[in-house]
Amino acid sequence: MSAKVIALSTNKGGVLKTSVTAHLAPIWAKQGKKVLIIDMDGQGNSAMSFGKIPKKIEDTMYDVLIDGMAAEVAIMNVYENIDLLPSNKKMRFFENDLKGPNKLLRLKNAVNHLRKEYDVILVDSPPTLGTTQGNILAFVDQVIIPFQPEPFSQLSLVEIVEGIEDIQENLNKELRILGILATLVDSRAGLHSETIQEARAYCDKKGWYMFETVIPRSIRFATELKRNGLPATISLPKHPMVQHYFELAKEIEERW
Ligand code: ADP
Ligand code: MG
């Protein structure tokens, strides 16, 4: 077995990196695939998505990356077929405490052997373009970039794509953009609104694939999520919002 290794990356916060990671994992887990989520964000939201309290978790990615703890020690099972390499706020010291050579290869060196243990590895990232994001991009094979389409917001895509191109040139020739995912789309304005069309045209021009699937904004859905304590692809599989995640999973499977 050799895992599909995909990061949800962008330098923007609040654009559903964690939500997409947490909702996709159960879809593949229920197909019998073994899924590992690696949380590289000190907010610890991936653990929270599965009802775990980050500050109560002892062994985390910080220990793996800074203290050389074996990844296997920090891995926790959060659902059938879903394992998590968690982070909590200790991870905020990672970039500062990182010493020695090959700083950008620390994640790859620590977890590369896990590729043969899983079918899918999803890496959830912090909203930054620093050393942490560099470690992620040096390890993964593919990147999904969540992106909130607003007038002129295409420009923010350029920054993360430049970061990806830089890593491609220097550390990871295999790295590719799996797709740009429009998130928090205002469905009242129409899922095929001018803004979406503009974003598609922009991605086409740049030669980046933009997923047909978009994730609409729904405050009510977000509230239901908070009440549930588990990703809605587990707890509310018939919810209309969840159908977007099933469509996205299919679209990813066609391309990975
Ligand atoms: P990121 O990881 O990129 O910072 P999150 O996945 O944490 O973003 O999402 C940001 C916030 O949006 C969270 O509070 C989450 O509960 C909420 N949210 C999730 N899905 C939706 C949605 N479809 N519409 C609106 N808000 C959502
Ligand atoms: Mg997040």
mmCIF file of C-alpha atoms and ligand atoms in Angstrom:
data_model
loop_
_atom_site.group_PDB
_atom_site.id
_atom_site.type_symbol
_atom_site.label_atom_id
_atom_site.label_comp_id
_atom_site.label_asym_id
_atom_site.label_seq_id
_atom_site.Cartn_x
_atom_site.Cartn_y
_atom_site.Cartn_z
ATOM 1 C CA MET A 1 0.000 0.000 0.000
ATOM 2 C CA SER A 2 1.226 3.463 -0.794
ATOM 3 C CA ALA A 3 -0.839 6.340 0.473
ATOM 4 C CA LYS A 4 -2.261 9.252 -1.437
ATOM 5 C CA VAL A 5 -0.632 12.122 0.444
ATOM 6 C CA ILE A 6 -2.552 15.378 0.244
ATOM 7 C CA ALA A 7 -2.269 18.692 2.109
ATOM 8 C CA LEU A 8 -4.946 21.305 2.589
ATOM 9 C CA SER A 9 -2.802 24.394 2.288
ATOM 10 C CA THR A 10 -3.173 28.123 2.075
ATOM 11 C CA ASN A 11 -1.935 31.114 4.017
ATOM 12 C CA LYS A 12 -5.521 32.189 4.771
ATOM 13 C CA GLY A 13 -7.329 31.312 7.987
ATOM 14 C CA GLY A 14 -10.992 30.392 8.258
ATOM 15 C CA VAL A 15 -11.368 29.069 4.706
ATOM 16 C CA LEU A 16 -12.283 25.499 5.773
ATOM 17 C CA LYS A 17 -8.889 23.743 5.660
ATOM 18 C CA THR A 18 -9.732 21.839 8.824
ATOM 19 C CA SER A 19 -13.398 21.305 7.940
ATOM 20 C CA VAL A 20 -12.529 19.840 4.538
ATOM 21 C CA THR A 21 -9.870 17.565 6.070
ATOM 22 C CA ALA A 22 -12.213 16.342 8.799
ATOM 23 C CA HIS A 23 -15.156 15.785 6.446
ATOM 24 C CA LEU A 24 -13.218 13.950 3.745
ATOM 25 C CA ALA A 25 -11.498 11.507 6.101
ATOM 26 C CA PRO A 26 -14.678 9.601 7.122
ATOM 27 C CA ILE A 27 -15.820 9.257 3.510
ATOM 28 C CA TRP A 28 -12.715 7.261 2.657
ATOM 29 C CA ALA A 29 -12.641 5.521 6.036
ATOM 30 C CA LYS A 30 -16.143 4.172 5.399
ATOM 31 C CA GLN A 31 -14.942 2.782 2.066
ATOM 32 C CA GLY A 32 -12.536 0.695 4.133
ATOM 33 C CA LYS A 33 -9.523 2.855 3.441
ATOM 34 C CA LYS A 34 -7.080 3.543 6.254
ATOM 35 C CA VAL A 35 -6.785 7.303 6.739
ATOM 36 C CA LEU A 36 -4.225 9.320 8.702
ATOM 37 C CA ILE A 37 -4.734 13.014 9.465
ATOM 38 C CA ILE A 38 -1.593 14.952 10.345
ATOM 39 C CA ASP A 39 -2.429 18.207 12.122
ATOM 40 C CA MET A 40 0.338 20.792 11.753
ATOM 41 C CA ASP A 41 -1.694 23.673 13.202
ATOM 42 C CA GLY A 42 -1.246 24.645 16.854
ATOM 43 C CA GLN A 43 -4.940 25.423 17.133
ATOM 44 C CA GLY A 44 -5.489 21.673 17.394
ATOM 45 C CA ASN A 45 -8.752 21.900 15.498
ATOM 46 C CA SER A 46 -8.379 18.510 13.826
ATOM 47 C CA ALA A 47 -8.546 16.816 17.220
ATOM 48 C CA MET A 48 -11.531 18.977 18.145
ATOM 49 C CA SER A 49 -13.316 17.945 14.943
ATOM 50 C CA PHE A 50 -13.379 14.412 16.368
ATOM 51 C CA GLY A 51 -14.477 15.490 19.835
ATOM 52 C CA LYS A 52 -11.015 15.439 21.452
ATOM 53 C CA ILE A 53 -9.666 18.222 23.656
ATOM 54 C CA PRO A 54 -6.247 19.302 22.303
ATOM 55 C CA LYS A 55 -4.754 20.447 25.608
ATOM 56 C CA LYS A 56 -5.409 17.035 27.145
ATOM 57 C CA ILE A 57 -3.365 15.290 24.475
ATOM 58 C CA GLU A 58 0.153 14.510 25.729
ATOM 59 C CA ASP A 59 2.045 13.257 22.709
ATOM 60 C CA THR A 60 1.832 15.548 19.712
ATOM 61 C CA MET A 61 3.499 16.562 16.461
ATOM 62 C CA TYR A 62 5.701 18.936 18.432
ATOM 63 C CA ASP A 63 7.269 16.002 20.267
ATOM 64 C CA VAL A 64 7.651 14.096 17.007
ATOM 65 C CA LEU A 65 9.262 16.988 15.136
ATOM 66 C CA ILE A 66 11.346 18.583 17.887
ATOM 67 C CA ASP A 67 12.098 15.805 20.365
ATOM 68 C CA GLY A 68 12.344 12.924 17.918
ATOM 69 C CA MET A 69 9.453 10.951 19.403
ATOM 70 C CA ALA A 70 8.379 8.107 17.092
ATOM 71 C CA ALA A 71 5.270 9.105 15.153
ATOM 72 C CA GLU A 72 3.709 5.793 16.219
ATOM 73 C CA VAL A 73 3.762 6.956 19.849
ATOM 74 C CA ALA A 74 1.794 10.114 19.060
ATOM 75 C CA ILE A 75 -0.701 8.508 16.679
ATOM 76 C CA MET A 76 -4.181 8.238 18.176
ATOM 77 C CA ASN A 77 -7.209 6.520 16.728
ATOM 78 C CA VAL A 78 -10.181 8.908 16.511
ATOM 79 C CA TYR A 79 -12.684 6.848 14.533
ATOM 80 C CA GLU A 80 -12.847 3.515 12.769
ATOM 81 C CA ASN A 81 -10.075 3.590 10.123
ATOM 82 C CA ILE A 82 -9.077 7.165 11.032
ATOM 83 C CA ASP A 83 -5.865 7.908 12.921
ATOM 84 C CA LEU A 84 -4.657 11.350 13.937
ATOM 85 C CA LEU A 85 -1.223 12.769 14.537
ATOM 86 C CA PRO A 86 -2.450 15.615 16.726
ATOM 87 C CA SER A 87 -1.207 19.098 17.508
ATOM 88 C CA ASN A 88 -1.988 21.425 20.327
ATOM 89 C CA LYS A 89 -0.693 24.809 21.328
ATOM 90 C CA LYS A 90 2.832 23.511 21.948
ATOM 91 C CA MET A 91 3.083 23.449 18.135
ATOM 92 C CA ARG A 92 3.218 27.262 18.231
ATOM 93 C CA PHE A 93 6.837 26.944 19.407
ATOM 94 C CA PHE A 94 7.796 24.586 16.595
ATOM 95 C CA GLU A 95 9.335 27.128 14.217
ATOM 96 C CA ASN A 96 11.253 28.776 17.038
ATOM 97 C CA ASP A 97 12.533 25.534 18.565
ATOM 98 C CA LEU A 98 13.518 23.940 15.270
ATOM 99 C CA LYS A 99 17.302 23.636 15.225
ATOM 100 C CA GLY A 100 19.867 21.922 13.047
ATOM 101 C CA PRO A 101 20.136 21.144 9.330
ATOM 102 C CA ASN A 102 17.374 20.265 6.846
ATOM 103 C CA LYS A 103 14.728 22.244 8.698
ATOM 104 C CA LEU A 104 12.221 21.828 5.898
ATOM 105 C CA LEU A 105 12.600 18.042 5.798
ATOM 106 C CA ARG A 106 11.755 17.404 9.439
ATOM 107 C CA LEU A 107 8.155 16.311 8.781
ATOM 108 C CA LYS A 108 9.093 14.137 5.814
ATOM 109 C CA ASN A 109 11.850 12.414 7.766
ATOM 110 C CA ALA A 110 9.504 11.766 10.680
ATOM 111 C CA VAL A 111 6.492 10.369 8.840
ATOM 112 C CA ASN A 112 7.528 9.210 5.365
ATOM 113 C CA HIS A 113 7.597 5.557 6.496
ATOM 114 C CA LEU A 114 3.872 5.808 7.299
ATOM 115 C CA ARG A 115 3.024 5.999 3.582
ATOM 116 C CA LYS A 116 2.961 2.221 3.468
ATOM 117 C CA GLU A 117 0.626 1.937 6.471
ATOM 118 C CA TYR A 118 -2.221 4.080 5.099
ATOM 119 C CA ASP A 119 -4.319 4.539 1.950
ATOM 120 C CA VAL A 120 -4.781 8.260 2.447
ATOM 121 C CA ILE A 121 -2.745 10.781 4.447
ATOM 122 C CA LEU A 122 -4.300 14.244 4.827
ATOM 123 C CA VAL A 123 -2.225 17.096 6.231
ATOM 124 C CA ASP A 124 -4.049 20.018 7.830
ATOM 125 C CA SER A 125 -2.003 23.213 7.804
ATOM 126 C CA PRO A 126 -1.758 26.502 9.693
ATOM 127 C CA PRO A 127 -2.674 29.727 7.874
ATOM 128 C CA THR A 128 0.930 30.733 7.227
ATOM 129 C CA LEU A 129 3.631 30.401 4.587
ATOM 130 C CA GLY A 130 6.595 29.818 6.913
ATOM 131 C CA THR A 131 8.721 26.846 7.894
ATOM 132 C CA THR A 132 5.712 24.778 8.952
ATOM 133 C CA GLN A 133 4.042 25.131 5.560
ATOM 134 C CA GLY A 134 7.441 24.448 3.944
ATOM 135 C CA ASN A 135 7.701 21.169 5.871
ATOM 136 C CA ILE A 136 4.226 20.202 4.695
ATOM 137 C CA LEU A 137 4.906 21.003 1.041
ATOM 138 C CA ALA A 138 8.240 19.178 1.125
ATOM 139 C CA PHE A 139 6.464 15.999 2.314
ATOM 140 C CA VAL A 140 3.146 15.747 0.442
ATOM 141 C CA ASP A 141 2.536 14.784 -3.195
ATOM 142 C CA GLN A 142 -0.537 16.895 -3.826
ATOM 143 C CA VAL A 143 -2.129 20.068 -2.523
ATOM 144 C CA ILE A 144 -5.727 21.202 -2.344
ATOM 145 C CA ILE A 145 -5.988 24.962 -1.933
ATOM 146 C CA PRO A 146 -9.218 26.128 -0.294
ATOM 147 C CA PHE A 147 -10.110 29.560 -1.497
ATOM 148 C CA GLN A 148 -12.947 31.934 -0.715
ATOM 149 C CA PRO A 149 -13.932 33.614 -3.971
ATOM 150 C CA GLU A 150 -14.562 37.294 -3.544
ATOM 151 C CA PRO A 151 -13.962 40.117 -5.950
ATOM 152 C CA PHE A 152 -10.176 40.428 -6.456
ATOM 153 C CA SER A 153 -9.389 37.618 -3.985
ATOM 154 C CA GLN A 154 -7.648 35.633 -6.746
ATOM 155 C CA LEU A 155 -4.501 37.525 -5.873
ATOM 156 C CA SER A 156 -4.233 35.688 -2.557
ATOM 157 C CA LEU A 157 -3.961 32.422 -4.499
ATOM 158 C CA VAL A 158 -0.792 33.651 -6.118
ATOM 159 C CA GLU A 159 1.082 33.702 -2.794
ATOM 160 C CA ILE A 160 0.466 30.081 -1.889
ATOM 161 C CA VAL A 161 1.083 28.930 -5.461
ATOM 162 C CA GLU A 162 4.417 30.757 -5.462
ATOM 163 C CA GLY A 163 5.276 28.973 -2.230
ATOM 164 C CA ILE A 164 4.390 25.655 -3.880
ATOM 165 C CA GLU A 165 6.491 26.446 -6.957
ATOM 166 C CA ASP A 166 9.444 27.344 -4.781
ATOM 167 C CA ILE A 167 9.281 23.981 -2.979
ATOM 168 C CA GLN A 168 8.782 22.193 -6.319
ATOM 169 C CA GLU A 169 12.000 23.660 -7.618
ATOM 170 C CA ASN A 170 14.066 23.047 -4.529
ATOM 171 C CA LEU A 171 12.800 20.143 -2.469
ATOM 172 C CA ASN A 172 9.891 18.233 -3.964
ATOM 173 C CA LYS A 173 9.737 17.843 -7.738
ATOM 174 C CA GLU A 174 6.709 15.524 -7.475
ATOM 175 C CA LEU A 175 4.537 18.115 -5.752
ATOM 176 C CA ARG A 176 1.440 19.107 -7.707
ATOM 177 C CA ILE A 177 -1.705 21.119 -7.200
ATOM 178 C CA LEU A 178 -4.613 18.682 -7.096
ATOM 179 C CA GLY A 179 -7.078 21.539 -7.281
ATOM 180 C CA ILE A 180 -8.359 24.864 -6.078
ATOM 181 C CA LEU A 181 -11.505 24.493 -3.981
ATOM 182 C CA ALA A 182 -13.968 27.360 -3.685
ATOM 183 C CA THR A 183 -15.246 27.465 -0.099
ATOM 184 C CA LEU A 184 -17.712 29.582 1.892
ATOM 185 C CA VAL A 185 -19.484 30.375 -1.345
ATOM 186 C CA ASP A 186 -22.479 32.605 -0.788
ATOM 187 C CA SER A 187 -25.294 30.471 -2.179
ATOM 188 C CA ARG A 188 -27.721 33.387 -2.276
ATOM 189 C CA ALA A 189 -25.437 35.047 -4.773
ATOM 190 C CA GLY A 190 -25.592 31.784 -6.742
ATOM 191 C CA LEU A 191 -23.166 28.899 -6.859
ATOM 192 C CA HIS A 192 -22.430 29.860 -10.455
ATOM 193 C CA SER A 193 -22.190 33.560 -9.785
ATOM 194 C CA GLU A 194 -19.983 35.964 -11.614
ATOM 195 C CA THR A 195 -17.387 35.711 -8.834
ATOM 196 C CA ILE A 196 -17.144 31.932 -9.244
ATOM 197 C CA GLN A 197 -16.941 32.307 -13.011
ATOM 198 C CA GLU A 198 -14.178 34.849 -12.595
ATOM 199 C CA ALA A 199 -12.243 32.532 -10.290
ATOM 200 C CA ARG A 200 -12.650 29.670 -12.799
ATOM 201 C CA ALA A 201 -11.450 31.848 -15.640
ATOM 202 C CA TYR A 202 -8.464 32.930 -13.572
ATOM 203 C CA CYS A 203 -7.510 29.355 -12.640
ATOM 204 C CA ASP A 204 -7.929 28.259 -16.288
ATOM 205 C CA LYS A 205 -5.627 31.019 -17.400
ATOM 206 C CA LYS A 206 -3.032 29.952 -14.837
ATOM 207 C CA GLY A 207 -3.419 26.280 -15.733
ATOM 208 C CA TRP A 208 -4.690 25.310 -12.258
ATOM 209 C CA TYR A 209 -7.617 22.906 -11.901
ATOM 210 C CA MET A 210 -10.558 24.358 -9.982
ATOM 211 C CA PHE A 211 -12.916 21.710 -8.584
ATOM 212 C CA GLU A 212 -16.441 21.709 -10.036
ATOM 213 C CA THR A 213 -17.635 21.135 -6.481
ATOM 214 C CA VAL A 214 -17.838 24.171 -4.244
ATOM 215 C CA ILE A 215 -18.566 24.286 -0.502
ATOM 216 C CA PRO A 216 -21.338 26.797 0.218
ATOM 217 C CA ARG A 217 -21.362 29.009 3.271
ATOM 218 C CA SER A 218 -23.935 27.925 5.830
ATOM 219 C CA ILE A 219 -23.886 29.399 9.289
ATOM 220 C CA ARG A 220 -26.618 27.011 10.358
ATOM 221 C CA PHE A 221 -24.509 24.027 9.274
ATOM 222 C CA ALA A 222 -21.500 25.426 11.162
ATOM 223 C CA THR A 223 -23.643 25.663 14.305
ATOM 224 C CA GLU A 224 -24.878 22.092 13.877
ATOM 225 C CA LEU A 225 -21.247 20.966 13.568
ATOM 226 C CA LYS A 226 -20.313 22.562 16.891
ATOM 227 C CA ARG A 227 -23.203 20.765 18.576
ATOM 228 C CA ASN A 228 -22.279 17.398 17.109
ATOM 229 C CA GLY A 229 -18.661 16.819 18.086
ATOM 230 C CA LEU A 230 -18.007 14.665 15.011
ATOM 231 C CA PRO A 231 -17.629 15.517 11.314
ATOM 232 C CA ALA A 232 -21.024 15.725 9.625
ATOM 233 C CA THR A 233 -20.011 13.062 7.086
ATOM 234 C CA ILE A 234 -20.325 10.730 10.113
ATOM 235 C CA SER A 235 -23.083 12.342 12.171
ATOM 236 C CA LEU A 236 -25.329 13.875 9.492
ATOM 237 C CA PRO A 237 -24.646 11.928 6.278
ATOM 238 C CA LYS A 238 -27.989 12.910 4.706
ATOM 239 C CA HIS A 239 -27.534 16.643 5.336
ATOM 240 C CA PRO A 240 -27.670 18.616 2.048
ATOM 241 C CA MET A 241 -24.379 20.366 2.937
ATOM 242 C CA VAL A 242 -22.678 17.007 3.347
ATOM 243 C CA GLN A 243 -23.502 16.067 -0.254
ATOM 244 C CA HIS A 244 -20.946 18.651 -1.360
ATOM 245 C CA TYR A 245 -18.254 16.744 0.527
ATOM 246 C CA PHE A 246 -19.258 13.441 -1.088
ATOM 247 C CA GLU A 247 -19.077 15.112 -4.512
ATOM 248 C CA LEU A 248 -15.692 16.582 -3.665
ATOM 249 C CA ALA A 249 -14.372 13.183 -2.567
ATOM 250 C CA LYS A 250 -15.460 11.679 -5.913
ATOM 251 C CA GLU A 251 -13.841 14.481 -7.836
ATOM 252 C CA ILE A 252 -10.595 14.009 -5.894
ATOM 253 C CA GLU A 253 -10.661 10.245 -6.546
ATOM 254 C CA GLU A 254 -10.881 10.950 -10.291
ATOM 255 C CA ARG A 255 -7.747 13.043 -10.155
ATOM 256 C CA TRP A 256 -5.405 11.647 -7.471
HETATM 257 P P1 ADP B 1 -9.495 26.858 8.664
HETATM 258 O O1 ADP B 1 -9.041 25.509 9.099
HETATM 259 O O2 ADP B 1 -9.153 27.153 7.223
HETATM 260 O O3 ADP B 1 -9.035 27.952 9.575
HETATM 261 P P2 ADP B 1 -12.101 25.945 9.548
HETATM 262 O O4 ADP B 1 -12.296 24.655 8.841
HETATM 263 O O5 ADP B 1 -11.677 25.884 10.970
HETATM 264 O O6 ADP B 1 -11.102 26.878 8.709
HETATM 265 O O7 ADP B 1 -13.462 26.757 9.416
HETATM 266 C C1 ADP B 1 -13.630 28.057 9.949
HETATM 267 C C2 ADP B 1 -14.988 28.165 10.614
HETATM 268 O O8 ADP B 1 -16.045 27.980 9.680
HETATM 269 C C3 ADP B 1 -15.210 27.122 11.689
HETATM 270 O O9 ADP B 1 -15.733 27.753 12.825
HETATM 271 C C4 ADP B 1 -16.224 26.174 11.076
HETATM 272 O O10 ADP B 1 -17.065 25.565 12.022
HETATM 273 C C5 ADP B 1 -17.019 27.081 10.176
HETATM 274 N N1 ADP B 1 -17.650 26.384 9.042
HETATM 275 C C6 ADP B 1 -17.483 25.100 8.654
HETATM 276 N N2 ADP B 1 -18.193 24.836 7.540
HETATM 277 C C7 ADP B 1 -18.852 25.969 7.230
HETATM 278 C C8 ADP B 1 -19.760 26.333 6.197
HETATM 279 N N3 ADP B 1 -20.112 25.465 5.245
HETATM 280 N N4 ADP B 1 -20.236 27.598 6.178
HETATM 281 C C9 ADP B 1 -19.866 28.474 7.132
HETATM 282 N N5 ADP B 1 -19.014 28.213 8.136
HETATM 283 C C10 ADP B 1 -18.509 26.970 8.191
HETATM 284 MG MG MG B 2 -7.719 24.953 10.633
#
